[in-house]
CSV table of C-alpha atoms in Angstrom, one decimal:
chain,number,residue,atom,x,y,z
A,5,GLY,CA,106.2,133.7,79.1
A,6,GLN,CA,106.5,130.1,78.0
A,7,ASN,CA,108.7,128.6,75.3
A,8,ILE,CA,108.4,124.9,74.8
A,9,ASP,CA,110.4,122.8,72.2
A,10,GLN,CA,109.9,119.2,71.2
A,11,PRO,CA,110.5,117.3,68.0
A,12,THR,CA,107.6,117.5,65.5
A,13,GLU,CA,107.6,113.8,64.4
A,14,MET,CA,109.3,110.6,65.4
A,15,THR,CA,109.0,107.0,64.0
A,16,ALA,CA,109.8,103.9,66.0
A,17,THR,CA,109.4,100.2,65.6
A,18,GLU,CA,106.9,98.0,67.5
A,19,GLY,CA,108.6,96.5,70.6
A,20,ALA,CA,111.3,99.1,70.7
A,21,ILE,CA,112.0,102.0,73.1
A,22,VAL,CA,111.6,105.6,72.2
A,23,GLN,CA,112.6,108.8,74.0
A,24,ILE,CA,110.7,112.1,73.3
A,25,ASN,CA,112.6,115.1,74.6
A,26,CYS,CA,111.2,118.5,75.6
A,27,THR,CA,113.0,121.7,76.6
A,28,TYR,CA,111.2,124.6,78.1
A,29,GLN,CA,111.6,128.1,79.4
A,30,THR,CA,108.9,129.3,81.7
A,31,SER,CA,108.2,131.7,84.6
A,32,GLY,CA,106.8,130.3,87.8
A,33,PHE,CA,107.5,126.7,87.2
A,34,ASN,CA,105.3,124.2,89.2
A,35,GLY,CA,105.9,120.9,87.5
A,36,LEU,CA,105.6,119.4,84.1
A,37,PHE,CA,102.9,117.2,82.5
A,38,TRP,CA,103.0,114.7,79.6
A,39,TYR,CA,99.8,114.0,77.8
A,40,GLN,CA,98.9,111.6,75.0
A,41,GLN,CA,96.6,112.7,72.3
A,42,HIS,CA,95.1,110.4,69.6
A,43,ALA,CA,93.9,112.1,66.4
A,44,GLY,CA,90.6,113.8,66.9
A,45,GLU,CA,90.4,113.1,70.6
A,46,ALA,CA,91.1,115.0,73.8
A,47,PRO,CA,94.5,114.6,75.5
A,48,THR,CA,94.8,112.0,78.3
A,49,PHE,CA,97.1,112.3,81.3
A,50,LEU,CA,100.3,110.3,81.3
A,51,SER,CA,102.6,111.7,83.9
A,52,TYR,CA,103.5,114.6,86.2
A,53,ASN,CA,106.9,115.5,87.4
A,54,VAL,CA,107.5,118.1,90.2
A,55,LEU,CA,110.9,117.1,91.4
A,56,ASP,CA,114.1,116.2,89.5
A,57,GLY,CA,114.5,112.6,88.5
A,58,LEU,CA,112.7,109.7,86.9
A,59,GLU,CA,109.1,108.7,87.5
A,60,GLU,CA,108.2,105.2,86.2
A,61,LYS,CA,104.6,104.1,85.5
A,62,GLY,CA,104.4,100.8,83.6
A,63,ARG,CA,105.7,101.1,80.1
A,64,PHE,CA,105.9,104.9,80.4
A,65,SER,CA,108.6,106.9,82.3
A,66,SER,CA,109.2,110.6,82.6
A,67,PHE,CA,112.3,112.5,83.6
A,68,LEU,CA,112.7,116.1,84.7
A,69,SER,CA,115.7,118.3,85.2
A,70,ARG,CA,114.5,121.7,86.5
A,71,SER,CA,117.9,123.3,86.4
A,72,LYS,CA,118.3,122.4,82.7
A,73,GLY,CA,114.7,123.1,81.7
A,74,TYR,CA,114.5,119.6,80.3
A,75,SER,CA,112.2,116.6,80.4
A,76,TYR,CA,111.8,113.4,78.4
A,77,LEU,CA,109.1,110.8,78.1
A,78,LEU,CA,110.4,107.2,77.6
A,79,LEU,CA,108.1,104.6,76.1
A,80,LYS,CA,109.1,101.0,76.3
A,81,GLU,CA,107.9,97.9,74.5
A,82,LEU,CA,106.1,100.0,71.9
A,83,GLN,CA,102.7,98.9,70.7
A,84,MET,CA,100.9,100.0,67.6
A,85,LYS,CA,98.3,101.8,69.8
A,86,ASP,CA,101.1,104.1,71.0
A,87,SER,CA,100.9,105.9,67.7
A,88,ALA,CA,99.7,109.3,68.9
A,89,SER,CA,100.9,112.8,69.6
A,90,TYR,CA,102.7,113.4,72.9
A,91,LEU,CA,102.4,116.8,74.5
A,92,CYS,CA,104.9,118.3,76.9
A,93,ALA,CA,103.2,120.8,79.2
A,94,PRO,CA,104.9,122.8,82.0
A,95,ARG,CA,102.6,124.2,84.7
A,96,GLY,CA,103.1,127.8,85.7
A,97,TYR,CA,101.0,129.7,88.3
A,98,GLN,CA,97.4,128.7,87.7
A,99,LYS,CA,97.8,127.6,84.1
A,100,VAL,CA,99.3,124.9,82.0
A,101,THR,CA,100.9,125.6,78.6
A,102,PHE,CA,101.3,123.0,76.0
A,103,GLY,CA,104.0,122.4,73.4
A,104,THR,CA,103.1,121.7,69.8
A,105,GLY,CA,103.5,118.0,70.5
A,106,THR,CA,105.5,115.1,69.0
A,107,LYS,CA,103.7,112.9,66.6
A,108,LEU,CA,104.9,109.4,67.1
A,109,GLN,CA,104.3,106.7,64.5
A,110,VAL,CA,104.9,103.1,65.5
A,111,ILE,CA,105.6,100.8,62.6
A,112,PRO,CA,105.6,97.0,62.5
B,1,SER,CA,83.5,111.3,90.8
B,2,GLN,CA,84.1,114.3,88.8
B,3,THR,CA,83.0,114.7,85.2
B,4,ILE,CA,83.3,117.4,82.6
B,5,HIS,CA,81.0,117.8,79.6
B,6,GLN,CA,81.1,120.2,76.7
B,7,TRP,CA,78.8,120.8,73.8
B,8,PRO,CA,78.1,120.8,71.0
B,9,ALA,CA,80.5,118.2,69.8
B,10,THR,CA,80.5,119.3,66.2
B,11,LEU,CA,79.3,122.4,64.5
B,12,VAL,CA,79.6,124.1,61.1
B,13,GLN,CA,79.1,127.9,61.1
B,14,PRO,CA,79.2,130.6,58.4
B,15,VAL,CA,81.7,133.4,58.7
B,16,GLY,CA,80.2,136.3,60.7
B,17,SER,CA,77.8,134.2,62.7
B,18,PRO,CA,77.9,134.0,66.5
B,19,LEU,CA,79.3,131.2,68.6
B,20,SER,CA,78.5,129.7,71.9
B,21,LEU,CA,80.3,126.7,73.4
B,22,GLU,CA,79.3,125.5,76.8
B,23,CYS,CA,81.2,123.5,79.4
B,24,THR,CA,80.1,122.2,82.8
B,25,VAL,CA,81.9,120.3,85.5
B,26,GLU,CA,80.2,118.0,88.0
B,27,GLY,CA,81.4,116.5,91.3
B,28,THR,CA,83.8,119.3,92.4
B,29,SER,CA,83.6,122.9,93.7
B,30,ASN,CA,85.4,126.0,92.6
B,31,PRO,CA,87.5,124.4,89.9
B,32,ASN,CA,90.0,126.2,87.8
B,33,LEU,CA,88.5,126.2,84.3
B,34,TYR,CA,90.3,126.5,80.9
B,35,TRP,CA,89.5,126.9,77.2
B,36,TYR,CA,92.1,125.6,74.7
B,37,ARG,CA,92.0,125.6,70.9
B,38,GLN,CA,93.8,123.3,68.6
B,39,ALA,CA,94.1,124.2,64.9
B,40,ALA,CA,94.5,121.3,62.5
B,41,GLY,CA,97.9,119.7,63.0
B,42,ARG,CA,98.9,122.2,65.6
B,43,GLY,CA,99.4,122.2,69.4
B,44,LEU,CA,97.0,123.3,72.1
B,45,GLN,CA,96.7,127.1,72.5
B,46,LEU,CA,95.4,128.4,75.8
B,47,LEU,CA,92.6,130.9,75.2
B,48,PHE,CA,91.1,131.7,78.6
B,49,TYR,CA,91.3,130.5,82.1
B,50,SER,CA,89.2,131.2,85.2
B,51,VAL,CA,89.9,130.8,88.9
B,52,GLY,CA,86.5,131.8,90.1
B,53,ILE,CA,83.0,133.1,89.1
B,54,GLY,CA,83.3,136.1,87.0
B,55,GLN,CA,87.1,136.0,86.9
B,56,ILE,CA,88.4,135.5,83.4
B,57,SER,CA,92.0,135.8,82.2
B,58,SER,CA,92.6,136.1,78.4
B,59,GLU,CA,95.8,134.7,76.9
B,60,VAL,CA,95.6,136.0,73.4
B,61,PRO,CA,93.8,138.9,71.8
B,62,GLN,CA,91.1,137.7,69.5
B,63,ASN,CA,87.4,138.0,68.6
B,64,LEU,CA,86.5,135.4,71.3
B,65,SER,CA,85.3,135.9,74.8
B,66,ALA,CA,84.7,133.7,77.8
B,67,SER,CA,82.3,133.9,80.7
B,68,ARG,CA,81.8,132.0,84.0
B,69,PRO,CA,78.3,132.8,85.1
B,70,GLN,CA,78.2,129.9,87.6
B,71,ASP,CA,80.9,128.1,89.6
B,72,ARG,CA,81.0,125.0,87.3
B,73,GLN,CA,80.0,126.6,84.0
B,74,PHE,CA,82.4,128.0,81.5
B,75,ILE,CA,81.2,129.5,78.2
B,76,LEU,CA,83.2,130.4,75.1
B,77,SER,CA,81.5,133.0,72.7
B,78,SER,CA,82.0,135.0,69.6
B,79,LYS,CA,79.8,137.7,68.1
B,80,LYS,CA,81.3,137.2,64.6
B,81,LEU,CA,83.2,134.1,63.6
B,82,LEU,CA,86.3,134.3,61.4
B,83,LEU,CA,87.6,131.5,59.1
B,84,SER,CA,90.7,131.3,61.4
B,85,ASP,CA,88.4,130.4,64.3
B,86,SER,CA,88.0,126.9,62.9
B,87,GLY,CA,89.6,124.2,65.2
B,88,PHE,CA,89.1,121.8,68.0
B,89,TYR,CA,88.0,123.5,71.2
B,90,LEU,CA,88.8,121.8,74.5
B,91,CYS,CA,87.5,122.7,77.9
B,92,ALA,CA,89.4,121.5,80.9
B,93,TRP,CA,89.3,121.8,84.7
B,94,SER,CA,91.8,121.4,87.6
B,95,VAL,CA,91.6,121.5,91.3
B,96,THR,CA,91.6,125.1,92.4
B,97,GLY,CA,94.4,126.8,94.3
B,98,ALA,CA,96.7,123.8,93.7
B,99,ASN,CA,99.7,124.3,91.4
B,100,THR,CA,100.0,120.6,91.1
B,101,GLY,CA,96.6,119.8,89.7
B,102,GLU,CA,96.2,117.5,86.7
B,103,LEU,CA,94.1,118.9,83.8
B,104,PHE,CA,91.0,117.0,83.0
B,105,PHE,CA,89.6,117.5,79.5
B,106,GLY,CA,86.2,117.5,78.0
B,107,GLU,CA,85.4,115.6,74.9
B,108,GLY,CA,86.1,118.6,72.6
B,109,SER,CA,84.0,120.6,70.2
B,110,ARG,CA,85.0,120.6,66.5
B,111,LEU,CA,84.2,123.9,64.9
B,112,THR,CA,84.3,124.5,61.1
B,113,VAL,CA,83.8,128.0,59.9
B,114,LEU,CA,82.9,128.3,56.2
C-alpha cells in the first residue's frame, strides 16, 4: 500500500524561499512526482525524481532520498501566483498515488 | 501532440440518478488511463486505472464503475449516485509500460449530487 505524509498548510512571504516536505511508504517505488494545483483546476506537472539527489528547474527544485522515503520541493523567489496546493505523488507499478497536498499561501 | 479531453465539465445530479463521464486521449496509442476523484478540500483519490482495452483495476470499493471500450476512451459510470459521490473528477493518461511516465490530466468534471 501507499502512505504519504505532507503538511496540510504553509504560509510564506513573497520573495522568500519555502520547503515543502513529503515522507512516503510505498511498494514498488519507481520515482516521485510533484504537482501544482490551483483551486478548481487540474494538477500541473512540476518535477519528477527517480534517483537520489536534487533536481533543479528554474525557481523550483525537488530532492529525493529513496532510502529515507523522503522528498522535498523547494520554491525560491516566491511570487503571489505560487499560492496553490502542492501534491507529492510517488509512482508505483503502473499507478501514481497522491498525498493530500500542502496548501501554500504566499503573502505580501 | 497529445491531448486529453473529458466531459461534461460541470453537472448537477439528483441522488439515485445515473452518471456517465467520458474521457478521450488523442495523439498517442495504448496509453495507461486513470480516473481520480477529489472531494472538496481533499487530495486526489485514485479510483480506477487501465493498462489496456477491457482491463480495469479498481482501487476502492464503491458504487462507481469504469470501462474502456476503445484504446483511447475511458468512461466512469454509476447506476445510482450517492451524496458522497460529489467531487472533482479527473481523468489522466501516461505512456504505457513505462514506470517513469508523467501523468497528464484532463480539465476535470465537477459533479454535485443533491
